[in-house]
Amino acid sequence: MSWLNKVVWDDQGLVPVIAQDHATGEVLMFAWMNREALETTARTNEAVYWSRSRRKLWHKGEESGHIQKVREIRLDCDNDVVLLRIEQVGDIACHTGRRSCFFQQYLAGSGWEAVDPVLKDPAAIYGEHGSGSSVAPHGEGDDRGQLE
Amino acid sequence: MSWLNKVVWDDQGLVPVIAQDHATGEVLMFAWMNREALETTARTNEAVYWSRSRRKLWHKGEESGHIQKVREIRLDCDNDVVLLRIEQVGDIACHTGRRSCFFQQYLAGSGWEAVDPVLKDPAAIYGEHGSGSSVAPHGEGDDRGQLE
């Protein structure tokens, strides 16, 4: 589809994606999409990412139940970054059980501090909805693999 | 500095950065930082990025005057994405003269459409503040080089 050709994919065929709460403006998470993920997201109006650690499509919420209903899809001026304006089901986007993944704040003198509360124990999140696979409790398609 | 060591830099020594209006929540732009850029940003409270196209530090607003005053620096759960909550001087973050770089919206059936207004002619932005270098009017450290 021609609109997918306008997107400038990187040398791995991916584009960075920012997910933002459509109502509050809060930035909830950051992930990646390939062409199929973006096409599926636009067609189904539910966020589907590319998990770099698992090397497969990742329907956000497939384990946690915390799917993202897409209200708007935006592209930046260079055509190489996507912004999703979404409704976060369950109000929790982060695999740590927090609303947003950006819960660590830099404080001069003391460095990064976790300043936002855990709303739900990750074990409970993935225990209730999880497949019991070894991926939980880090869950879903989070890219923790790149940390190693 | 130890807080910089917590950041997971990619294989090019960079981290993706989202800049968000601290008051409205609007996502204004996306760029990259290396270690020196993040350290300088935290020290000066003005956003300094790494321009991948020019391969140098880029003090946002150095040509346009549209500097970004940093109110808060956040890090995500994987320690590999930074979120800046900023005050955008001049109310224009994009080199196209728009408030946000994310001015293109996907509309089913018609594809990407520019839906936000140009607030100021880029020629006027860079003519007023620019150095007259060949970088303008694309301006500053924008990563248009990767489009080629």
PDB file of C-alpha atoms in Angstrom:
ATOM      1  CA  MET A   1       0.000   0.000   0.000  1.00  0.00           C
ATOM      2  CA  SER A   2       1.361   3.328  -1.049  1.00  0.00           C
ATOM      3  CA  TRP A   3       1.020   5.068   2.316  1.00  0.00           C
ATOM      4  CA  LEU A   4       3.419   2.492   3.794  1.00  0.00           C
ATOM      5  CA  ASN A   5       5.983   3.425   1.160  1.00  0.00           C
ATOM      6  CA  LYS A   6       6.152   6.987   2.447  1.00  0.00           C
ATOM      7  CA  VAL A   7       7.557   5.751   5.746  1.00  0.00           C
ATOM      8  CA  VAL A   8      11.355   5.778   5.866  1.00  0.00           C
ATOM      9  CA  TRP A   9      12.259   2.392   7.351  1.00  0.00           C
ATOM     10  CA  ASP A  10      15.713   2.003   8.907  1.00  0.00           C
ATOM     11  CA  ASP A  11      18.301  -0.516   7.724  1.00  0.00           C
ATOM     12  CA  GLN A  12      16.518  -3.218   9.734  1.00  0.00           C
ATOM     13  CA  GLY A  13      13.162  -2.357   8.187  1.00  0.00           C
ATOM     14  CA  LEU A  14      11.908  -0.724  11.378  1.00  0.00           C
ATOM     15  CA  VAL A  15      10.545   2.634  12.456  1.00  0.00           C
ATOM     16  CA  PRO A  16      10.497   4.004  16.034  1.00  0.00           C
ATOM     17  CA  VAL A  17       7.038   4.467  17.533  1.00  0.00           C
ATOM     18  CA  ILE A  18       5.876   6.663  20.415  1.00  0.00           C
ATOM     19  CA  ALA A  19       2.605   5.747  22.134  1.00  0.00           C
ATOM     20  CA  GLN A  20       0.795   8.631  23.787  1.00  0.00           C
ATOM     21  CA  ASP A  21      -2.467   8.721  25.738  1.00  0.00           C
ATOM     22  CA  HIS A  22      -4.937  10.409  23.410  1.00  0.00           C
ATOM     23  CA  ALA A  23      -6.756  12.180  26.238  1.00  0.00           C
ATOM     24  CA  THR A  24      -4.051  13.211  28.703  1.00  0.00           C
ATOM     25  CA  GLY A  25      -1.062  13.524  26.364  1.00  0.00           C
ATOM     26  CA  GLU A  26       1.029  11.312  28.633  1.00  0.00           C
ATOM     27  CA  VAL A  27       3.825   9.481  26.809  1.00  0.00           C
ATOM     28  CA  LEU A  28       3.257   5.857  27.756  1.00  0.00           C
ATOM     29  CA  MET A  29       5.871   3.828  25.894  1.00  0.00           C
ATOM     30  CA  PHE A  30       8.283   3.599  22.999  1.00  0.00           C
ATOM     31  CA  ALA A  31       8.656   0.617  20.674  1.00  0.00           C
ATOM     32  CA  TRP A  32       9.350  -0.343  17.054  1.00  0.00           C
ATOM     33  CA  MET A  33       7.256  -1.387  14.072  1.00  0.00           C
ATOM     34  CA  ASN A  34       8.029  -3.072  10.814  1.00  0.00           C
ATOM     35  CA  ARG A  35       5.860  -2.674   7.736  1.00  0.00           C
ATOM     36  CA  GLU A  36       3.492  -5.497   8.685  1.00  0.00           C
ATOM     37  CA  ALA A  37       3.069  -4.155  12.224  1.00  0.00           C
ATOM     38  CA  LEU A  38       2.118  -0.685  10.985  1.00  0.00           C
ATOM     39  CA  GLU A  39      -0.255  -2.067   8.371  1.00  0.00           C
ATOM     40  CA  THR A  40      -1.932  -4.306  10.969  1.00  0.00           C
ATOM     41  CA  THR A  41      -2.178  -1.456  13.464  1.00  0.00           C
ATOM     42  CA  ALA A  42      -3.867   0.809  10.918  1.00  0.00           C
ATOM     43  CA  ARG A  43      -6.255  -1.932   9.799  1.00  0.00           C
ATOM     44  CA  THR A  44      -7.301  -3.199  13.238  1.00  0.00           C
ATOM     45  CA  ASN A  45      -6.944   0.012  15.283  1.00  0.00           C
ATOM     46  CA  GLU A  46      -5.029  -1.916  17.936  1.00  0.00           C
ATOM     47  CA  ALA A  47      -1.300  -1.363  18.418  1.00  0.00           C
ATOM     48  CA  VAL A  48       0.898  -4.115  17.002  1.00  0.00           C
ATOM     49  CA  TYR A  49       4.666  -3.692  17.351  1.00  0.00           C
ATOM     50  CA  TRP A  50       7.766  -5.583  16.269  1.00  0.00           C
ATOM     51  CA  SER A  51       9.549  -7.176  19.210  1.00  0.00           C
ATOM     52  CA  ARG A  52      13.269  -6.870  18.537  1.00  0.00           C
ATOM     53  CA  SER A  53      14.111  -9.334  21.317  1.00  0.00           C
ATOM     54  CA  ARG A  54      11.660 -12.007  20.238  1.00  0.00           C
ATOM     55  CA  ARG A  55      11.880 -11.172  16.516  1.00  0.00           C
ATOM     56  CA  LYS A  56       8.153 -11.426  15.972  1.00  0.00           C
ATOM     57  CA  LEU A  57       5.035  -9.308  15.812  1.00  0.00           C
ATOM     58  CA  TRP A  58       3.806  -8.285  19.215  1.00  0.00           C
ATOM     59  CA  HIS A  59       0.141  -7.455  19.701  1.00  0.00           C
ATOM     60  CA  LYS A  60       0.466  -5.193  22.716  1.00  0.00           C
ATOM     61  CA  GLY A  61      -1.654  -6.617  25.522  1.00  0.00           C
ATOM     62  CA  GLU A  62      -1.650 -10.156  24.187  1.00  0.00           C
ATOM     63  CA  GLU A  63      -0.473 -11.422  27.584  1.00  0.00           C
ATOM     64  CA  SER A  64      -1.413  -8.615  29.960  1.00  0.00           C
ATOM     65  CA  GLY A  65      -4.781  -7.732  28.470  1.00  0.00           C
ATOM     66  CA  HIS A  66      -3.514  -4.143  28.287  1.00  0.00           C
ATOM     67  CA  ILE A  67      -4.204  -3.569  24.634  1.00  0.00           C
ATOM     68  CA  GLN A  68      -3.915  -0.138  23.048  1.00  0.00           C
ATOM     69  CA  LYS A  69      -6.868   1.165  21.032  1.00  0.00           C
ATOM     70  CA  VAL A  70      -5.523   3.467  18.362  1.00  0.00           C
ATOM     71  CA  ARG A  71      -7.290   6.795  17.899  1.00  0.00           C
ATOM     72  CA  GLU A  72      -4.777   8.489  15.627  1.00  0.00           C
ATOM     73  CA  ILE A  73      -1.583   7.658  13.745  1.00  0.00           C
ATOM     74  CA  ARG A  74       0.907  10.434  13.026  1.00  0.00           C
ATOM     75  CA  LEU A  75       4.168  10.614  11.078  1.00  0.00           C
ATOM     76  CA  ASP A  76       6.941  13.157  11.613  1.00  0.00           C
ATOM     77  CA  CYS A  77       8.438  15.654   9.171  1.00  0.00           C
ATOM     78  CA  ASP A  78      11.223  13.273   8.126  1.00  0.00           C
ATOM     79  CA  ASN A  79       8.768  10.380   7.688  1.00  0.00           C
ATOM     80  CA  ASP A  80      10.853   8.198   9.974  1.00  0.00           C
ATOM     81  CA  VAL A  81       9.080   8.324  13.358  1.00  0.00           C
ATOM     82  CA  VAL A  82       5.471   7.293  14.115  1.00  0.00           C
ATOM     83  CA  LEU A  83       3.303   8.685  16.913  1.00  0.00           C
ATOM     84  CA  LEU A  84       0.258   6.736  18.088  1.00  0.00           C
ATOM     85  CA  ARG A  85      -2.444   8.492  20.043  1.00  0.00           C
ATOM     86  CA  ILE A  86      -4.111   5.691  21.949  1.00  0.00           C
ATOM     87  CA  GLU A  87      -6.545   4.642  24.625  1.00  0.00           C
ATOM     88  CA  GLN A  88      -4.668   2.400  27.066  1.00  0.00           C
ATOM     89  CA  VAL A  89      -6.900  -0.441  28.217  1.00  0.00           C
ATOM     90  CA  GLY A  90      -6.342  -1.169  31.931  1.00  0.00           C
ATOM     91  CA  ASP A  91      -4.525   2.166  32.319  1.00  0.00           C
ATOM     92  CA  ILE A  92      -1.184   0.346  32.501  1.00  0.00           C
ATOM     93  CA  ALA A  93       1.267   0.443  29.590  1.00  0.00           C
ATOM     94  CA  CYS A  94       4.478  -0.636  31.353  1.00  0.00           C
ATOM     95  CA  HIS A  95       5.483  -4.208  32.130  1.00  0.00           C
ATOM     96  CA  THR A  96       6.501  -2.998  35.618  1.00  0.00           C
ATOM     97  CA  GLY A  97       2.820  -2.350  36.395  1.00  0.00           C
ATOM     98  CA  ARG A  98       3.112   1.415  36.053  1.00  0.00           C
ATOM     99  CA  ARG A  99       0.994   3.607  33.855  1.00  0.00           C
ATOM    100  CA  SER A 100       3.945   4.851  31.757  1.00  0.00           C
ATOM    101  CA  CYS A 101       7.330   3.331  30.984  1.00  0.00           C
ATOM    102  CA  PHE A 102       8.923   6.737  31.658  1.00  0.00           C
ATOM    103  CA  PHE A 103       8.730   6.548  35.431  1.00  0.00           C
ATOM    104  CA  GLN A 104      12.370   7.335  36.176  1.00  0.00           C
ATOM    105  CA  GLN A 105      13.193  11.021  36.624  1.00  0.00           C
ATOM    106  CA  TYR A 106      16.650  12.591  36.637  1.00  0.00           C
ATOM    107  CA  LEU A 107      17.275  14.545  39.824  1.00  0.00           C
ATOM    108  CA  ALA A 108      20.467  16.596  39.988  1.00  0.00           C
ATOM    109  CA  GLY A 109      22.729  15.170  42.645  1.00  0.00           C
ATOM    110  CA  SER A 110      20.956  11.865  43.031  1.00  0.00           C
ATOM    111  CA  GLY A 111      20.498  10.595  39.459  1.00  0.00           C
ATOM    112  CA  TRP A 112      17.531   8.572  38.220  1.00  0.00           C
ATOM    113  CA  GLU A 113      14.714   7.952  40.681  1.00  0.00           C
ATOM    114  CA  ALA A 114      11.490   6.000  40.203  1.00  0.00           C
ATOM    115  CA  VAL A 115       8.864   8.670  40.890  1.00  0.00           C
ATOM    116  CA  ASP A 116       5.646   7.046  39.636  1.00  0.00           C
ATOM    117  CA  PRO A 117       3.761   4.339  41.549  1.00  0.00           C
ATOM    118  CA  VAL A 118       3.318   0.685  40.624  1.00  0.00           C
ATOM    119  CA  LEU A 119      -0.429   0.362  40.070  1.00  0.00           C
ATOM    120  CA  LYS A 120      -0.504  -3.415  39.889  1.00  0.00           C
ATOM    121  CA  ASP A 121       1.964  -6.180  40.710  1.00  0.00           C
ATOM    122  CA  PRO A 122       3.433  -7.460  37.423  1.00  0.00           C
ATOM    123  CA  ALA A 123       3.043 -11.039  38.696  1.00  0.00           C
ATOM    124  CA  ALA A 124      -0.666 -10.392  39.018  1.00  0.00           C
ATOM    125  CA  ILE A 125      -0.859  -8.790  35.582  1.00  0.00           C
ATOM    126  CA  TYR A 126       0.834 -11.629  33.779  1.00  0.00           C
ATOM    127  CA  GLY A 127      -0.553 -14.290  36.066  1.00  0.00           C
ATOM    128  CA  GLU A 128      -4.113 -13.326  35.258  1.00  0.00           C
ATOM    129  CA  HIS A 129      -3.729 -13.025  31.534  1.00  0.00           C
ATOM    130  CA  GLY A 130      -0.433 -14.699  30.774  1.00  0.00           C
ATOM    131  CA  SER A 131       0.160 -17.827  28.796  1.00  0.00           C
ATOM    132  CA  GLY A 132       2.532 -19.047  31.473  1.00  0.00           C
ATOM    133  CA  SER A 133       5.407 -18.827  29.056  1.00  0.00           C
ATOM    134  CA  SER A 134       8.901 -18.004  30.245  1.00  0.00           C
ATOM    135  CA  VAL A 135       8.552 -14.531  28.776  1.00  0.00           C
ATOM    136  CA  ALA A 136       6.492 -13.293  31.735  1.00  0.00           C
ATOM    137  CA  PRO A 137       6.832 -11.318  33.968  1.00  0.00           C
ATOM    138  CA  HIS A 138       8.920  -9.052  31.728  1.00  0.00           C
ATOM    139  CA  GLY A 139       6.106  -9.765  29.413  1.00  0.00           C
ATOM    140  CA  GLU A 140       5.077  -9.354  25.879  1.00  0.00           C
ATOM    141  CA  GLY A 141       7.435  -7.884  23.365  1.00  0.00           C
ATOM    142  CA  ASP A 142       9.414  -5.637  25.616  1.00  0.00           C
ATOM    143  CA  ASP A 143      12.925  -5.264  24.325  1.00  0.00           C
ATOM    144  CA  ARG A 144      14.811  -6.316  27.421  1.00  0.00           C
ATOM    145  CA  GLY A 145      16.871  -8.604  25.252  1.00  0.00           C
ATOM    146  CA  GLN A 146      18.888  -5.645  24.112  1.00  0.00           C
ATOM    147  CA  LEU A 147      20.002  -5.013  27.684  1.00  0.00           C
ATOM    148  CA  GLU A 148      22.157  -8.097  27.750  1.00  0.00           C
TER     149      GLU A 148
ATOM    150  CA  MET B   1      29.094  10.497  35.964  1.00  0.00           C
ATOM    151  CA  SER B   2      27.364   7.436  37.250  1.00  0.00           C
ATOM    152  CA  TRP B   3      23.837   8.426  36.215  1.00  0.00           C
ATOM    153  CA  LEU B   4      25.006   8.474  32.596  1.00  0.00           C
ATOM    154  CA  ASN B   5      26.179   4.887  32.983  1.00  0.00           C
ATOM    155  CA  LYS B   6      22.663   3.706  33.716  1.00  0.00           C
ATOM    156  CA  VAL B   7      21.569   4.725  30.212  1.00  0.00           C
ATOM    157  CA  VAL B   8      21.750   1.869  27.711  1.00  0.00           C
ATOM    158  CA  TRP B   9      23.432   3.434  24.666  1.00  0.00           C
ATOM    159  CA  ASP B  10      22.963   1.710  21.306  1.00  0.00           C
ATOM    160  CA  ASP B  11      25.831   0.351  19.201  1.00  0.00           C
ATOM    161  CA  GLN B  12      26.444   3.874  17.895  1.00  0.00           C
ATOM    162  CA  GLY B  13      26.558   5.316  21.401  1.00  0.00           C
ATOM    163  CA  LEU B  14      23.169   6.980  20.999  1.00  0.00           C
ATOM    164  CA  VAL B  15      19.813   6.969  22.766  1.00  0.00           C
ATOM    165  CA  PRO B  16      16.457   8.007  21.239  1.00  0.00           C
ATOM    166  CA  VAL B  17      14.896  11.113  22.761  1.00  0.00           C
ATOM    167  CA  ILE B  18      11.280  12.291  22.756  1.00  0.00           C
ATOM    168  CA  ALA B  19      10.630  15.991  23.401  1.00  0.00           C
ATOM    169  CA  GLN B  20       7.236  16.793  24.880  1.00  0.00           C
ATOM    170  CA  ASP B  21       5.668  20.120  25.841  1.00  0.00           C
ATOM    171  CA  HIS B  22       5.713  20.155  29.641  1.00  0.00           C
ATOM    172  CA  ALA B  23       2.412  22.012  29.892  1.00  0.00           C
ATOM    173  CA  THR B  24       0.229  20.615  27.113  1.00  0.00           C
ATOM    174  CA  GLY B  25       1.723  17.128  26.752  1.00  0.00           C
ATOM    175  CA  GLU B  26       2.083  17.591  22.996  1.00  0.00           C
ATOM    176  CA  VAL B  27       4.859  15.479  21.474  1.00  0.00           C
ATOM    177  CA  LEU B  28       6.953  18.022  19.603  1.00  0.00           C
ATOM    178  CA  MET B  29       9.885  16.114  18.131  1.00  0.00           C
ATOM    179  CA  PHE B  30      12.104  13.067  18.214  1.00  0.00           C
ATOM    180  CA  ALA B  31      15.905  13.100  18.033  1.00  0.00           C
ATOM    181  CA  TRP B  32      19.014  11.352  19.356  1.00  0.00           C
ATOM    182  CA  MET B  33      21.589  12.056  22.051  1.00  0.00           C
ATOM    183  CA  ASN B  34      25.039  10.749  22.771  1.00  0.00           C
ATOM    184  CA  ARG B  35      26.561  10.822  26.239  1.00  0.00           C
ATOM    185  CA  GLU B  36      27.930  14.352  25.894  1.00  0.00           C
ATOM    186  CA  ALA B  37      24.588  15.661  24.621  1.00  0.00           C
ATOM    187  CA  LEU B  38      22.682  14.239  27.588  1.00  0.00           C
ATOM    188  CA  GLU B  39      25.254  15.470  30.086  1.00  0.00           C
ATOM    189  CA  THR B  40      25.166  18.964  28.553  1.00  0.00           C
ATOM    190  CA  THR B  41      21.353  18.980  28.483  1.00  0.00           C
ATOM    191  CA  ALA B  42      21.157  18.058  32.178  1.00  0.00           C
ATOM    192  CA  ARG B  43      23.797  20.613  33.137  1.00  0.00           C
ATOM    193  CA  THR B  44      22.457  23.572  31.133  1.00  0.00           C
ATOM    194  CA  ASN B  45      18.723  22.759  31.132  1.00  0.00           C
ATOM    195  CA  GLU B  46      18.607  23.410  27.384  1.00  0.00           C
ATOM    196  CA  ALA B  47      18.152  20.533  24.945  1.00  0.00           C
ATOM    197  CA  VAL B  48      21.323  19.477  23.122  1.00  0.00           C
ATOM    198  CA  TYR B  49      21.038  16.583  20.667  1.00  0.00           C
ATOM    199  CA  TRP B  50      23.408  14.606  18.465  1.00  0.00           C
ATOM    200  CA  SER B  51      22.834  15.333  14.795  1.00  0.00           C
ATOM    201  CA  ARG B  52      23.300  12.050  12.935  1.00  0.00           C
ATOM    202  CA  SER B  53      23.431  13.820   9.563  1.00  0.00           C
ATOM    203  CA  ARG B  54      26.009  16.420  10.581  1.00  0.00           C
ATOM    204  CA  ARG B  55      27.784  14.175  13.080  1.00  0.00           C
ATOM    205  CA  LYS B  56      28.067  16.869  15.720  1.00  0.00           C
ATOM    206  CA  LEU B  57      26.330  18.182  18.809  1.00  0.00           C
ATOM    207  CA  TRP B  58      23.260  20.221  17.990  1.00  0.00           C
ATOM    208  CA  HIS B  59      22.063  22.853  20.446  1.00  0.00           C
ATOM    209  CA  LYS B  60      18.408  22.922  19.431  1.00  0.00           C
ATOM    210  CA  GLY B  61      17.524  26.487  18.436  1.00  0.00           C
ATOM    211  CA  GLU B  62      21.079  27.505  17.631  1.00  0.00           C
ATOM    212  CA  GLU B  63      19.931  28.749  14.205  1.00  0.00           C
ATOM    213  CA  SER B  64      16.195  29.263  14.650  1.00  0.00           C
ATOM    214  CA  GLY B  65      16.238  30.721  18.141  1.00  0.00           C
ATOM    215  CA  HIS B  66      13.725  28.022  19.080  1.00  0.00           C
ATOM    216  CA  ILE B  67      15.604  26.611  22.020  1.00  0.00           C
ATOM    217  CA  GLN B  68      14.031  24.079  24.368  1.00  0.00           C
ATOM    218  CA  LYS B  69      14.135  24.804  28.096  1.00  0.00           C
ATOM    219  CA  VAL B  70      14.212  21.503  29.921  1.00  0.00           C
ATOM    220  CA  ARG B  71      11.857  21.093  32.868  1.00  0.00           C
ATOM    221  CA  GLU B  72      12.216  17.354  33.401  1.00  0.00           C
ATOM    222  CA  ILE B  73      14.296  14.450  32.098  1.00  0.00           C
ATOM    223  CA  ARG B  74      12.836  10.952  32.213  1.00  0.00           C
ATOM    224  CA  LEU B  75      14.189   7.495  31.369  1.00  0.00           C
ATOM    225  CA  ASP B  76      12.105   4.462  30.421  1.00  0.00           C
ATOM    226  CA  CYS B  77      11.896   1.050  32.084  1.00  0.00           C
ATOM    227  CA  ASP B  78      14.574  -0.449  29.836  1.00  0.00           C
ATOM    228  CA  ASN B  79      16.877   2.552  30.366  1.00  0.00           C
ATOM    229  CA  ASP B  80      17.210   3.015  26.621  1.00  0.00           C
ATOM    230  CA  VAL B  81      14.806   5.866  25.767  1.00  0.00           C
ATOM    231  CA  VAL B  82      14.843   9.428  27.159  1.00  0.00           C
ATOM    232  CA  LEU B  83      11.820  11.714  27.486  1.00  0.00           C
ATOM    233  CA  LEU B  84      12.324  15.470  27.849  1.00  0.00           C
ATOM    234  CA  ARG B  85       9.525  17.606  29.190  1.00  0.00           C
ATOM    235  CA  ILE B  86      10.311  21.038  27.826  1.00  0.00           C
ATOM    236  CA  GLU B  87       9.200  24.595  27.283  1.00  0.00           C
ATOM    237  CA  GLN B  88       9.452  25.315  23.556  1.00  0.00           C
ATOM    238  CA  VAL B  89      10.706  28.859  22.996  1.00  0.00           C
ATOM    239  CA  GLY B  90       8.912  30.464  20.039  1.00  0.00           C
ATOM    240  CA  ASP B  91       6.258  27.728  20.154  1.00  0.00           C
ATOM    241  CA  ILE B  92       7.766  26.100  17.038  1.00  0.00           C
ATOM    242  CA  ALA B  93       9.746  22.868  17.279  1.00  0.00           C
ATOM    243  CA  CYS B  94       9.665  21.735  13.631  1.00  0.00           C
ATOM    244  CA  HIS B  95      11.948  22.962  10.880  1.00  0.00           C
ATOM    245  CA  THR B  96       8.839  23.236   8.645  1.00  0.00           C
ATOM    246  CA  GLY B  97       7.594  26.089  10.849  1.00  0.00           C
ATOM    247  CA  ARG B  98       4.976  23.982  12.591  1.00  0.00           C
ATOM    248  CA  ARG B  99       4.579  23.564  16.319  1.00  0.00           C
ATOM    249  CA  SER B 100       5.189  19.790  16.247  1.00  0.00           C
ATOM    250  CA  CYS B 101       7.089  17.573  13.838  1.00  0.00           C
ATOM    251  CA  PHE B 102       4.175  15.099  13.961  1.00  0.00           C
ATOM    252  CA  PHE B 103       1.871  17.067  11.698  1.00  0.00           C
ATOM    253  CA  GLN B 104       1.046  14.259   9.247  1.00  0.00           C
ATOM    254  CA  GLN B 105      -1.980  12.138  10.131  1.00  0.00           C
ATOM    255  CA  TYR B 106      -2.928   8.799   8.612  1.00  0.00           C
ATOM    256  CA  LEU B 107      -6.428   8.876   7.162  1.00  0.00           C
ATOM    257  CA  ALA B 108      -7.866   5.579   5.937  1.00  0.00           C
ATOM    258  CA  GLY B 109      -8.327   5.737   2.205  1.00  0.00           C
ATOM    259  CA  SER B 110      -6.204   8.789   1.595  1.00  0.00           C
ATOM    260  CA  GLY B 111      -2.969   8.083   3.486  1.00  0.00           C
ATOM    261  CA  TRP B 112      -0.831  10.712   5.228  1.00  0.00           C
ATOM    262  CA  GLU B 113      -2.150  14.267   5.262  1.00  0.00           C
ATOM    263  CA  ALA B 114      -0.601  17.392   6.745  1.00  0.00           C
ATOM    264  CA  VAL B 115      -3.248  18.475   9.243  1.00  0.00           C
ATOM    265  CA  ASP B 116      -1.448  21.101  11.339  1.00  0.00           C
ATOM    266  CA  PRO B 117      -0.753  24.653  10.151  1.00  0.00           C
ATOM    267  CA  VAL B 118       2.591  26.246   9.333  1.00  0.00           C
ATOM    268  CA  LEU B 119       2.923  28.983  11.929  1.00  0.00           C
ATOM    269  CA  LYS B 120       5.899  30.714  10.362  1.00  0.00           C
ATOM    270  CA  ASP B 121       7.644  30.480   7.011  1.00  0.00           C
ATOM    271  CA  PRO B 122      10.851  28.472   7.473  1.00  0.00           C
ATOM    272  CA  ALA B 123      12.712  30.979   5.314  1.00  0.00           C
ATOM    273  CA  ALA B 124      11.757  33.661   7.800  1.00  0.00           C
ATOM    274  CA  ILE B 125      12.747  31.485  10.758  1.00  0.00           C
ATOM    275  CA  TYR B 126      16.179  30.675   9.459  1.00  0.00           C
ATOM    276  CA  GLY B 127      16.639  34.011   7.696  1.00  0.00           C
ATOM    277  CA  GLU B 128      16.194  35.871  10.954  1.00  0.00           C
ATOM    278  CA  HIS B 129      18.405  33.729  13.097  1.00  0.00           C
ATOM    279  CA  GLY B 130      20.403  31.657  10.654  1.00  0.00           C
ATOM    280  CA  SER B 131      24.101  31.746  10.040  1.00  0.00           C
ATOM    281  CA  GLY B 132      23.491  31.732   6.297  1.00  0.00           C
ATOM    282  CA  SER B 133      25.091  28.319   6.028  1.00  0.00           C
ATOM    283  CA  SER B 134      23.932  25.820   3.454  1.00  0.00           C
ATOM    284  CA  VAL B 135      22.254  23.814   6.201  1.00  0.00           C
ATOM    285  CA  ALA B 136      19.261  26.188   6.305  1.00  0.00           C
ATOM    286  CA  PRO B 137      16.340  26.028   5.613  1.00  0.00           C
ATOM    287  CA  HIS B 138      16.198  22.398   6.660  1.00  0.00           C
ATOM    288  CA  GLY B 139      17.986  23.788   9.616  1.00  0.00           C
ATOM    289  CA  GLU B 140      19.908  22.760  12.611  1.00  0.00           C
ATOM    290  CA  GLY B 141      20.536  19.142  13.281  1.00  0.00           C
ATOM    291  CA  ASP B 142      17.534  17.646  11.623  1.00  0.00           C
ATOM    292  CA  ASP B 143      18.290  14.209  10.326  1.00  0.00           C
ATOM    293  CA  ARG B 144      17.212  14.696   6.742  1.00  0.00           C
ATOM    294  CA  GLY B 145      20.511  13.215   5.643  1.00  0.00           C
ATOM    295  CA  GLN B 146      19.175   9.772   6.414  1.00  0.00           C
ATOM    296  CA  LEU B 147      16.460  10.257   3.806  1.00  0.00           C
ATOM    297  CA  GLU B 148      18.917  10.017   0.965  1.00  0.00           C
TER     298      GLU B 148
END
